[in-house]
Coordinates of C-alpha atoms in Angstrom, one line a residue:
M387 CA 0.0 0.0 0.0
N388 CA 1.3 3.5 -0.9
A389 CA 2.3 5.2 2.3
N390 CA 1.9 8.6 0.7
P391 CA -1.5 8.8 -1.1
Q392 CA -0.4 12.1 -2.6
L393 CA 2.7 10.6 -4.3
R394 CA 2.8 11.2 -8.1
R395 CA 5.2 9.3 -10.3
V396 CA 7.0 11.2 -13.1
A397 CA 9.3 10.5 -16.0
I398 CA 12.1 12.8 -17.1
L399 CA 12.9 12.3 -20.8
G400 CA 16.2 14.0 -21.8
A401 CA 17.8 13.7 -18.4
S402 CA 21.4 14.2 -19.4
G403 CA 21.2 17.9 -20.1
Y404 CA 21.3 20.8 -17.7
T405 CA 17.5 21.3 -17.5
G406 CA 16.9 17.5 -17.2
R407 CA 19.4 17.2 -14.4
E408 CA 17.8 20.2 -12.7
V409 CA 14.3 18.7 -12.9
L410 CA 15.8 15.5 -11.4
R411 CA 17.4 17.4 -8.6
L412 CA 14.1 19.1 -7.7
C413 CA 12.1 15.9 -8.0
R414 CA 14.5 13.9 -5.8
A415 CA 13.8 16.5 -3.0
H416 CA 10.1 16.8 -3.7
P417 CA 7.8 15.3 -1.1
E418 CA 5.2 14.2 -3.6
L419 CA 6.8 13.8 -7.0
Q420 CA 8.8 10.6 -7.4
P421 CA 11.2 10.4 -10.5
D422 CA 10.5 6.8 -11.4
L423 CA 11.8 7.0 -15.0
V424 CA 15.0 8.9 -15.9
M425 CA 15.5 8.3 -19.7
S426 CA 17.2 9.5 -22.8
A427 CA 15.1 11.4 -25.2
R428 CA 16.7 9.8 -28.2
P429 CA 15.1 6.5 -29.5
G430 CA 17.5 3.6 -30.1
V431 CA 20.5 5.3 -28.4
D432 CA 22.1 3.7 -25.3
P433 CA 22.9 6.6 -22.9
E434 CA 26.5 6.8 -21.6
P435 CA 27.0 5.3 -18.2
P436 CA 27.4 7.8 -15.3
E437 CA 30.9 9.1 -14.8
L438 CA 30.6 9.5 -11.1
A439 CA 28.9 7.5 -8.4
Y440 CA 26.3 10.2 -7.6
D441 CA 25.4 10.9 -11.3
P442 CA 22.0 9.6 -12.4
V443 CA 21.7 6.4 -14.2
I444 CA 19.9 7.3 -17.4
Q445 CA 17.9 4.5 -19.1
R446 CA 17.3 3.9 -22.7
L447 CA 14.1 5.5 -24.0
D448 CA 11.2 3.1 -23.6
L449 CA 7.8 4.7 -24.2
D450 CA 6.0 1.7 -22.9
Q451 CA 7.3 2.5 -19.4
L452 CA 5.2 5.7 -19.4
D453 CA 2.2 3.6 -18.6
Y454 CA 3.3 3.6 -15.0
V455 CA 3.8 7.3 -14.4
D456 CA 1.4 10.3 -13.9
G457 CA 3.4 13.0 -15.5
V458 CA 6.2 13.5 -18.0
F459 CA 8.9 16.2 -18.3
L460 CA 10.3 16.7 -21.8
C461 CA 13.8 18.1 -21.5
T462 CA 14.8 17.8 -25.2
P463 CA 16.6 20.0 -27.7
H464 CA 14.2 21.9 -29.9
G465 CA 12.8 19.7 -32.7
A466 CA 12.6 16.5 -30.6
A467 CA 9.6 17.0 -28.3
G468 CA 6.6 16.5 -30.6
E469 CA 6.5 12.7 -31.0
L470 CA 7.4 12.2 -27.4
A471 CA 4.6 14.5 -26.3
L472 CA 2.1 12.7 -28.6
A473 CA 3.1 9.3 -27.1
A474 CA 2.8 10.5 -23.5
L475 CA -0.5 12.3 -24.1
A476 CA -1.9 9.2 -25.9
K477 CA -1.3 7.3 -22.6
G478 CA -3.2 9.9 -20.7
K479 CA -0.2 11.6 -19.0
K480 CA 0.2 15.2 -18.0
V481 CA 3.1 16.6 -20.0
V482 CA 5.4 19.7 -19.4
D483 CA 7.6 20.4 -22.4
L484 CA 10.7 22.4 -21.5
S485 CA 11.9 22.7 -25.1
A486 CA 11.0 25.5 -27.4
D487 CA 9.0 23.4 -29.8
F488 CA 5.5 24.7 -28.8
R489 CA 6.1 28.1 -27.2
L490 CA 5.4 30.1 -30.4
R491 CA 1.7 30.0 -31.4
D492 CA 2.5 30.7 -35.1
A493 CA 3.9 27.7 -36.9
A494 CA 5.5 29.8 -39.6
L495 CA 7.2 32.1 -37.0
H496 CA 8.5 29.0 -35.2
A497 CA 9.9 27.6 -38.4
K498 CA 11.6 30.9 -39.2
T499 CA 13.0 31.3 -35.7
Y500 CA 14.2 27.7 -35.0
G501 CA 14.8 26.5 -38.6
D502 CA 12.5 23.5 -38.2
T503 CA 8.8 22.5 -38.4
T504 CA 6.7 20.2 -36.3
P505 CA 4.9 18.2 -38.9
G506 CA 1.8 15.9 -38.9
P507 CA -0.2 15.2 -35.7
A508 CA 2.5 16.7 -33.4
G509 CA 2.1 20.0 -35.2
A510 CA -1.6 20.1 -34.0
L511 CA -0.4 20.3 -30.4
R512 CA 0.6 23.9 -31.0
A513 CA -3.0 25.0 -30.7
E514 CA -3.5 23.0 -27.5
A515 CA -0.3 23.9 -25.6
V516 CA -0.8 26.1 -22.6
Y517 CA 2.0 28.7 -22.3
G518 CA 3.0 28.0 -18.7
L519 CA 4.1 31.4 -17.3
T520 CA 2.5 30.1 -14.0
E521 CA 1.6 33.4 -12.3
H522 CA -0.3 34.5 -15.4
A523 CA -1.8 31.2 -16.5
R524 CA -2.6 29.4 -13.3
R525 CA -6.2 28.5 -14.1
E526 CA -5.2 27.3 -17.6
V527 CA -2.3 25.2 -16.3
K528 CA -4.5 23.5 -13.7
A529 CA -6.8 22.3 -16.4
A530 CA -4.2 21.5 -19.0
R531 CA -2.8 18.1 -20.1
F532 CA 0.0 19.8 -22.1
V533 CA 2.0 22.8 -21.0
S534 CA 4.8 24.5 -22.9
N535 CA 7.3 25.8 -20.4
P536 CA 8.5 29.4 -21.1
G537 CA 12.1 30.3 -22.0
C538 CA 14.4 31.7 -19.4
Y539 CA 14.8 35.2 -20.8
P540 CA 11.1 35.6 -21.6
T541 CA 10.3 34.6 -18.0
A542 CA 12.7 37.2 -16.6
V543 CA 11.3 39.9 -18.9
S544 CA 7.6 39.0 -18.9
L545 CA 7.0 38.7 -15.2
P546 CA 7.8 42.4 -14.5
M547 CA 6.4 43.7 -17.8
L548 CA 3.0 42.1 -18.0
P549 CA 1.4 43.9 -15.0
L550 CA 2.9 47.2 -16.1
L551 CA 1.6 46.9 -19.6
K552 CA -1.9 45.8 -18.4
A553 CA -2.1 48.8 -16.0
G554 CA -1.1 51.2 -18.8
L555 CA 2.0 52.4 -17.0
V556 CA 4.4 52.1 -20.0
D557 CA 4.6 54.6 -22.9
L558 CA 5.0 52.3 -25.9
D559 CA 5.7 55.3 -28.2
A560 CA 9.2 54.7 -26.9
D561 CA 11.0 51.4 -27.0
V562 CA 11.4 49.3 -23.9
I563 CA 15.1 48.2 -23.7
A564 CA 15.5 44.8 -22.2
D565 CA 19.2 44.6 -21.4
C566 CA 19.6 41.0 -20.1
K567 CA 22.6 39.0 -18.8
S568 CA 22.7 35.2 -18.4
G569 CA 25.0 32.6 -17.0
V570 CA 26.6 30.2 -19.4
S571 CA 24.3 27.3 -18.6
G572 CA 21.6 29.1 -20.7
A573 CA 23.5 27.9 -23.8
G574 CA 22.9 24.2 -22.8
K575 CA 25.3 21.4 -22.2
T576 CA 26.5 20.9 -25.8
P577 CA 30.0 22.5 -25.9
S578 CA 30.8 25.2 -28.4
A579 CA 33.8 27.6 -28.8
R580 CA 31.8 30.4 -27.3
T581 CA 31.1 28.5 -24.0
L582 CA 34.5 27.1 -23.5
F583 CA 35.9 28.1 -20.1
G584 CA 38.8 30.0 -21.6
N585 CA 36.4 32.1 -23.7
V586 CA 34.0 32.8 -20.8
H587 CA 36.4 33.3 -17.9
E588 CA 37.1 37.0 -17.2
N589 CA 35.0 37.9 -20.3
F590 CA 31.7 39.6 -20.9
L591 CA 29.9 40.0 -24.2
A592 CA 26.7 40.6 -26.1
Y593 CA 25.4 37.8 -28.4
G594 CA 22.5 37.1 -30.6
V595 CA 21.9 40.8 -31.0
G596 CA 18.9 41.4 -33.2
N597 CA 18.3 37.7 -33.9
H598 CA 18.1 35.9 -30.6
R599 CA 15.4 33.1 -30.6
H600 CA 13.8 34.4 -27.5
A601 CA 12.8 37.8 -29.0
P602 CA 9.7 36.5 -30.8
E603 CA 8.6 34.7 -27.6
I604 CA 9.0 37.9 -25.6
H605 CA 7.0 39.9 -28.2
Q606 CA 4.3 37.2 -28.3
V607 CA 3.8 37.2 -24.5
L608 CA 3.8 40.9 -24.1
G609 CA 1.7 41.7 -27.2
T610 CA 4.1 44.3 -28.5
T611 CA 7.3 44.4 -30.6
R612 CA 8.4 47.6 -28.9
V613 CA 10.6 45.6 -26.5
Q614 CA 14.2 45.7 -27.8
F615 CA 16.0 42.6 -26.4
V616 CA 19.8 42.4 -26.1
P617 CA 21.3 39.3 -24.3
H618 CA 24.7 39.1 -22.8
L619 CA 26.8 36.2 -21.5
L620 CA 28.0 36.4 -18.0
P621 CA 31.1 34.5 -16.7
V622 CA 28.9 32.6 -14.2
F623 CA 27.2 29.3 -14.5
R624 CA 23.6 30.1 -13.5
G625 CA 21.3 33.2 -13.2
I626 CA 19.7 36.0 -15.3
L627 CA 19.7 39.6 -14.5
A628 CA 17.4 41.7 -16.7
T629 CA 17.5 45.5 -16.7
L630 CA 14.4 46.9 -18.3
W631 CA 14.4 50.5 -19.3
I632 CA 10.9 51.9 -19.7
R633 CA 9.5 55.3 -20.3
P634 CA 6.5 55.7 -18.0
A635 CA 3.1 56.8 -19.3
A636 CA 2.3 60.5 -18.8
G637 CA 2.0 61.4 -15.2
K638 CA 3.1 58.0 -13.9
T639 CA 5.9 57.7 -11.4
V640 CA 8.4 55.2 -10.0
D641 CA 6.1 54.8 -7.0
D642 CA 3.2 53.8 -9.4
V643 CA 5.4 51.2 -11.0
L644 CA 6.5 49.7 -7.7
Q645 CA 2.9 49.7 -6.4
C646 CA 1.7 48.0 -9.5
L647 CA 4.2 45.2 -9.1
D648 CA 3.4 44.8 -5.5
D649 CA -0.3 44.6 -6.2
A650 CA 0.3 42.0 -8.9
Y651 CA 2.7 39.8 -6.9
G652 CA 2.3 40.6 -3.2
A653 CA 0.5 37.3 -2.6
E654 CA 2.6 35.2 -5.1
P655 CA 4.9 32.6 -3.4
F656 CA 7.7 32.9 -6.0
V657 CA 7.8 36.6 -6.9
R658 CA 9.5 39.0 -4.5
V659 CA 9.1 42.8 -5.0
Y660 CA 11.8 44.8 -3.3
T661 CA 10.6 48.0 -1.5
R662 CA 14.3 49.0 -1.1
G663 CA 17.5 47.9 -2.7
L664 CA 17.7 45.9 -6.0
P665 CA 17.9 42.2 -6.9
E666 CA 21.2 40.4 -7.3
L667 CA 22.0 37.0 -8.8
N668 CA 23.2 35.3 -5.6
R669 CA 19.8 35.9 -4.0
V670 CA 17.9 33.8 -6.5
Q671 CA 20.4 31.2 -7.6
L672 CA 19.2 27.6 -6.8
T673 CA 15.7 29.0 -6.0
N674 CA 12.4 29.4 -7.9
F675 CA 12.1 33.1 -7.0
C676 CA 11.9 36.0 -9.4
D677 CA 13.1 39.1 -7.6
L678 CA 12.0 42.5 -8.8
G679 CA 13.2 46.0 -8.0
V680 CA 12.6 49.5 -9.4
A681 CA 14.7 52.7 -9.7
K682 CA 14.4 56.1 -11.4
V683 CA 17.1 57.0 -13.9
G684 CA 16.6 60.4 -15.6
E685 CA 13.3 60.3 -17.5
R686 CA 13.3 56.5 -17.5
I687 CA 12.2 54.0 -14.9
V688 CA 14.5 50.9 -14.6
V689 CA 13.0 47.6 -13.5
I690 CA 15.5 44.9 -12.4
S691 CA 14.5 41.3 -12.6
A692 CA 16.6 38.4 -11.4
I693 CA 16.0 34.7 -11.7
D694 CA 17.9 31.4 -11.8
N695 CA 17.7 30.5 -15.5
L696 CA 17.8 26.8 -14.7
V697 CA 15.1 27.0 -11.9
K698 CA 12.5 29.7 -12.4
G699 CA 13.6 29.9 -16.0
A700 CA 13.3 26.2 -16.6
A701 CA 13.1 23.3 -14.2
G702 CA 11.5 25.0 -11.2
Q703 CA 8.8 26.6 -13.3
A704 CA 8.2 23.2 -14.9
V705 CA 7.8 21.6 -11.5
Q706 CA 5.5 24.5 -10.4
N707 CA 3.3 23.7 -13.4
M708 CA 3.4 20.0 -12.9
N709 CA 2.3 20.5 -9.3
L710 CA -0.8 22.3 -10.5
M711 CA -1.5 19.8 -13.3
L712 CA -1.4 16.9 -10.8
G713 CA -3.5 18.6 -8.2
L714 CA -0.6 19.2 -5.7
D715 CA 0.3 22.3 -3.8
E716 CA 1.9 24.7 -6.3
T717 CA 4.9 25.3 -4.0
A718 CA 5.6 21.7 -3.2
G719 CA 9.3 20.8 -3.5
L720 CA 10.2 24.4 -4.3
L721 CA 10.3 26.1 -0.9
D722 CA 12.7 25.2 1.9

């Protein structure tokens, strides 16, 4: 007999990457999510054995084993999630997709942005996928069987911007500048010349300027293309610090902006609005918090947003969504 009637069993497909390992870390410490299946996301491929004793043992992909779980986390590279999602949904499982495959509602825009399409039956999932920015889609997530987890930069930008736009506090006759910095884990586990230690250490650079894949997602979520997004690579492993330069609507002040954010998130468990001081990376690393702060600079108002890109920007938000989908407390496994 199950000693914990609330226990839900989950599968993690694509567990060798940074986000997959982060989902596994959170589930191992979760009181009600048990990671029963830890698998590769690539069919017919034998995963490499763990290098260290405490590394997870990753099994070969076997979709028949999904019969025995309640939920599935897809931690795949873009382009690989569709068929896995279809298989899991056909078995009646709740699915959270951490890839970018279903974040963009427009299939043509997705193909232009990511250079691939999701053909056949899997492509039809685009219309069903709930965009899981939890604080702004809680009701939809609870009722969903398939959630597309937001990207890390869009999470850091959208959480502060959505309430301000809804309240009419931003003058969109002027561009919003989203000056964002991320740790190197945001580039994923696959090595490249740009992410080699020797090229990151004691270095700082902009990248993807004008063509980063998260820009269309940010524009979709916010409903405007007036947000000019410039990402930078920090010489740290995890974390995002977003500096958002906005021109306030006529007559609106920094106090109005701060009050709006506090009204929107004062009761939220994972968004902390600073009434003094500004967020820093080391206050959010290894947590599911998004920290927000506000300052006045000349005629502009600056909003600072800080998250851990692997937690609130990926695995933590995915667990938050899966908690809701499986009828658990939203905060389970995510607060000390």
